[in-house]
Amino acid sequence: MQLVWLKRDLRIQDHAALSEGCKAGKVLCFYVYEPSIIRSKEWDSSHGAFLNESLDSLEKDLQKTGIKLYRFVGEVVDVLNNLKRYVSIEAIHSHQETGNFLTFERDKNVKKWCKENGVKYRDYPQFGIIRGLKSRDGWASQWNKFMTLPPVSISGTVSSCKETISGEIKQFDFEPCSKPFRQKGGAIEARATLESFLQVRGRYYSKEMSSPLTAWEACSRLSPFFSFGVMSIREVWHAVLFQRSEGFSESGWKSSLAAFSSRLRWHCHFMQKLEDEPTIEFQNMNRKMDGLRENSFNSEFFEAWKRGETGYPMVDACMRSLHQTGWINFRMRAMLVSFASYHLWLHWREPALFLAKHFLDFEPGIHFSQFQMQSGTTGINAIRIYSPIKQVLDQDPHGEFIKKWVPELKAVPTDFIAEPQKMSKTLQRQVGCIIGKNYPAPIVDHATAYQEAKKRIFSWRSQKEVKEASKQVYLKHGSRKKREKGKK
Ligand SMILES: Cc1cc2nc3c(=O)[nH]c(=O)nc-3n(C[C@H](O)[C@H](O)[C@H](O)COP(=O)(O)OP(=O)(O)OC[C@H]3O[C@@H](n4cnc5c(N)ncnc54)[C@H](O)[C@@H]3O)c2cc1C
């Protein structure tokens, strides 16, 4: 029997493990709900709901090709030991997952189990990420090569195991989902999301991606489908290539499709960092940044940030909207992290776990790399300290987004929406928003915190050994895009 082990690749199209498994013989296709993952700090009930919807949809698609989808609960090695009692296992096919420590260890255990049980282990890349990469030079052209290959599909007659196996379940019962406005999982949703983006919503993507007011419509919001593998990046890449070749020259489309294509590459560029150095889930990418924030974690600040009660309307609106929707656009993610890292001087690890739980699209490789970049611990990226006040003026000048998610501020006049604490006491009473009672006063003073953070980070970064270590970080992880362009 050929086992096709599904992890974060819940689709039927462009699925190398599935098509190779089917080619090799009779398949048993299964998914395992793993308690160690479901109990982890990064997991949320919204992930569970999205997962089940995606599995249900995949089950229907597999049925159409004559394949039964099995679902089990347990740690994977225990499930394999159970399966071994029912079928003779020749090989396991799965995708190469660039996951976190938990999944990395679990994959190692599965490989070990295969070795001990005389079972072949076959894993296949699903993104443009290179396992065992020796050097970042030329990475982008290898990525292009992978993406340019045609998506794979199941061919020929398929034979599937259909017998009942002890321990198989219909569906895992997760806690009720805590996010009423989250995206729904499944292939139909994924396709509809892609189509609406490429036909209508994406036209002004490059102009409208930064404001949280417009980003929900203008960004693709394909990220949870990529993270759960409901849709392959290569398929989307091909769809965009087709659209670009069709000469989508109407105003807006050209620059938007170009910007979107770059981001599909960024997806893998960031994941490659975790693939190459799994410790960045826990440790600073530049180890000479150790000690910068580790000793000064203010739990009260952290709790206020988590609740969306910092007294900075844009920070609070983004956080509260995230609690309800599971998604926020890139710039606002960067601002949330910048505020935690610089204004509140919190080490990135705990905030990263918290946002991982709340991002429906949590992707460890992007997440931890971006967190380190935005909090200044890589040594190779420009320091960006976002002003939460300026972000209101730039991205939500009339306070529409803010008022939607922070109802206490509904009646605050536009002139004060970025800094409601500046309203006079009389005005506060008139609009029913007493600062310190109905809405918090700022937990830190922006100007003071900004200057202090700037001084600390730049003086740390200017140390000779930090600069030396940064050169090594660049060699290992830095984008060579500009250099490669310059060579042409
Ligand atoms: C602190 C922080 C944490 C993040 N954590 C995650 C995460 O866990 N999962 C995740 O998918 N993205 C993460 N991102 C990147 C980015 O914000 C999201 O990919 C994007 O907002 C998802 O929305 P979208 O699908 O509409 O993106 P679009 O703008 O439509 O982009 C299309 C795709 O390109 C990729 N992409 C876009 N922007 C980036 C980027 N800056 N870096 C890497 N890939 C990108 C994603 O796969 C995305 O789905 C994080 C960014 C920051 C600043």
Short mmCIF file of N, CA and C and ligand atoms in Angstrom, two decimals, residues 197 205 219-224 226-227 233 260 263-264 266-267 270 327-330 333-334 337 359 361-364 366-367 370-371 374, ligand 1:
data_model
loop_
_atom_site.label_atom_id
_atom_site.label_comp_id
_atom_site.label_asym_id
_atom_site.label_seq_id
_atom_site.Cartn_x
_atom_site.Cartn_y
_atom_site.Cartn_z
N PHE A 197 -10.22 38.02 -7.05
CA PHE A 197 -9.04 38.89 -6.97
C PHE A 197 -8.52 39.20 -8.37
N TYR A 205 -4.70 46.81 -6.31
CA TYR A 205 -3.94 46.16 -5.23
C TYR A 205 -2.74 46.99 -4.78
N CYS A 219 -6.50 43.22 -1.31
CA CYS A 219 -5.49 42.16 -1.21
C CYS A 219 -6.13 40.83 -1.60
N SER A 220 -5.29 39.88 -1.95
CA SER A 220 -5.88 38.62 -2.45
C SER A 220 -6.58 37.83 -1.35
N ARG A 221 -6.07 37.90 -0.13
CA ARG A 221 -6.50 37.08 1.01
C ARG A 221 -6.42 35.58 0.69
N LEU A 222 -5.41 35.25 -0.10
CA LEU A 222 -5.18 33.84 -0.41
C LEU A 222 -4.34 33.15 0.67
N SER A 223 -3.79 33.95 1.59
CA SER A 223 -2.80 33.40 2.52
C SER A 223 -3.27 32.17 3.31
N PRO A 224 -4.49 32.14 3.87
CA PRO A 224 -4.84 30.90 4.60
C PRO A 224 -4.91 29.68 3.69
N PHE A 226 -2.95 29.16 1.15
CA PHE A 226 -1.57 28.71 0.95
C PHE A 226 -1.07 27.99 2.21
N SER A 227 -1.40 28.56 3.37
CA SER A 227 -0.86 27.98 4.61
C SER A 227 -1.39 26.57 4.89
N ILE A 233 0.77 27.52 -4.72
CA ILE A 233 1.29 28.82 -5.18
C ILE A 233 1.60 28.75 -6.67
N PHE A 260 1.95 41.79 -6.99
CA PHE A 260 1.43 40.53 -6.44
C PHE A 260 2.40 39.37 -6.74
N ARG A 263 5.27 39.23 -4.44
CA ARG A 263 4.93 38.73 -3.11
C ARG A 263 4.81 37.21 -3.07
N LEU A 264 4.43 36.63 -4.19
CA LEU A 264 4.39 35.15 -4.22
C LEU A 264 5.81 34.61 -4.03
N TRP A 266 8.18 36.33 -2.39
CA TRP A 266 8.55 36.63 -1.00
C TRP A 266 8.09 35.51 -0.07
N HIS A 267 6.91 34.98 -0.37
CA HIS A 267 6.38 33.89 0.46
C HIS A 267 7.47 32.84 0.69
N PHE A 270 10.91 34.11 2.42
CA PHE A 270 10.88 34.15 3.89
C PHE A 270 10.87 32.75 4.48
N TRP A 327 -7.45 38.05 10.16
CA TRP A 327 -6.59 38.58 9.08
C TRP A 327 -6.43 40.08 9.23
N ILE A 328 -5.24 40.55 8.96
CA ILE A 328 -5.00 42.00 8.81
C ILE A 328 -3.90 42.14 7.78
N ASN A 329 -3.86 43.30 7.13
CA ASN A 329 -2.91 43.45 6.03
C ASN A 329 -1.48 43.62 6.52
N PHE A 330 -0.54 43.50 5.58
CA PHE A 330 0.88 43.49 5.92
C PHE A 330 1.30 44.72 6.73
N ARG A 333 0.19 44.58 10.21
CA ARG A 333 0.92 43.55 10.98
C ARG A 333 2.26 44.14 11.42
N ALA A 334 2.90 44.81 10.46
CA ALA A 334 4.22 45.39 10.76
C ALA A 334 4.08 46.45 11.85
N VAL A 337 3.63 44.86 15.31
CA VAL A 337 4.89 44.31 15.83
C VAL A 337 5.84 45.44 16.20
N PHE A 359 -3.56 34.74 13.63
CA PHE A 359 -3.52 34.78 12.16
C PHE A 359 -4.05 33.45 11.64
N ASP A 361 -3.79 32.57 8.79
CA ASP A 361 -2.81 32.12 7.79
C ASP A 361 -1.45 31.79 8.41
N PHE A 362 -1.40 31.54 9.72
CA PHE A 362 -0.09 31.35 10.38
C PHE A 362 0.81 30.40 9.56
N GLU A 363 1.93 30.93 9.17
CA GLU A 363 2.92 30.17 8.38
C GLU A 363 4.25 30.39 9.07
N PRO A 364 4.76 29.39 9.81
CA PRO A 364 5.94 29.64 10.66
C PRO A 364 7.10 30.32 9.94
N ILE A 366 7.25 32.35 7.35
CA ILE A 366 7.06 33.78 7.09
C ILE A 366 6.96 34.51 8.43
N HIS A 367 6.21 33.92 9.32
CA HIS A 367 5.86 34.59 10.56
C HIS A 367 7.10 34.94 11.41
N GLN A 370 9.48 37.37 9.58
CA GLN A 370 8.94 38.74 9.53
C GLN A 370 8.99 39.38 10.92
N PHE A 371 8.69 38.59 11.94
CA PHE A 371 8.71 39.13 13.30
C PHE A 371 10.10 39.65 13.65
N GLN A 374 10.81 42.84 11.60
CA GLN A 374 10.09 44.04 12.07
C GLN A 374 10.55 44.46 13.46
C1 LIG B 1 4.90 40.28 11.65
C2 LIG B 1 4.34 39.64 10.42
C3 LIG B 1 3.90 38.33 10.47
C4 LIG B 1 3.42 37.70 9.33
N1 LIG B 1 2.96 36.42 9.43
C5 LIG B 1 2.49 35.79 8.34
C6 LIG B 1 2.00 34.45 8.43
O1 LIG B 1 2.02 33.82 9.49
N2 LIG B 1 1.52 33.88 7.29
C7 LIG B 1 1.51 34.54 6.10
O2 LIG B 1 1.05 33.96 5.09
N3 LIG B 1 1.97 35.79 5.99
C8 LIG B 1 2.45 36.45 7.06
N4 LIG B 1 2.91 37.74 6.95
C9 LIG B 1 3.07 38.35 5.61
C10 LIG B 1 1.88 39.14 5.04
O3 LIG B 1 1.45 40.10 5.94
C11 LIG B 1 0.73 38.22 4.65
O4 LIG B 1 1.21 37.19 3.80
C12 LIG B 1 -0.38 38.92 3.89
O5 LIG B 1 -0.86 40.00 4.64
C13 LIG B 1 -1.50 37.92 3.62
O6 LIG B 1 -2.57 38.52 2.97
P1 LIG B 1 -2.85 38.25 1.43
O7 LIG B 1 -2.92 36.80 1.15
O8 LIG B 1 -4.03 39.07 1.06
O9 LIG B 1 -1.54 38.82 0.76
P2 LIG B 1 -1.28 39.45 -0.66
O10 LIG B 1 -0.81 40.82 -0.44
O11 LIG B 1 -2.43 39.25 -1.57
O12 LIG B 1 -0.03 38.61 -1.17
C14 LIG B 1 -0.16 37.34 -1.80
C15 LIG B 1 0.67 36.31 -1.08
O13 LIG B 1 2.04 36.70 -1.08
C16 LIG B 1 2.67 36.32 0.14
N5 LIG B 1 3.09 37.53 0.85
C17 LIG B 1 2.53 38.75 0.80
N6 LIG B 1 3.23 39.63 1.55
C18 LIG B 1 4.25 38.93 2.07
C19 LIG B 1 5.33 39.28 2.92
N7 LIG B 1 5.50 40.53 3.35
N8 LIG B 1 6.20 38.32 3.28
C20 LIG B 1 6.06 37.05 2.84
N9 LIG B 1 5.06 36.67 2.01
C21 LIG B 1 4.18 37.59 1.63
C22 LIG B 1 1.61 35.58 0.95
O14 LIG B 1 1.72 34.22 0.67
C23 LIG B 1 0.33 36.14 0.40
O15 LIG B 1 -0.77 35.29 0.56
C24 LIG B 1 3.39 38.40 8.09
C25 LIG B 1 3.82 39.73 8.05
C26 LIG B 1 4.29 40.35 9.20
C27 LIG B 1 4.72 41.77 9.13
#
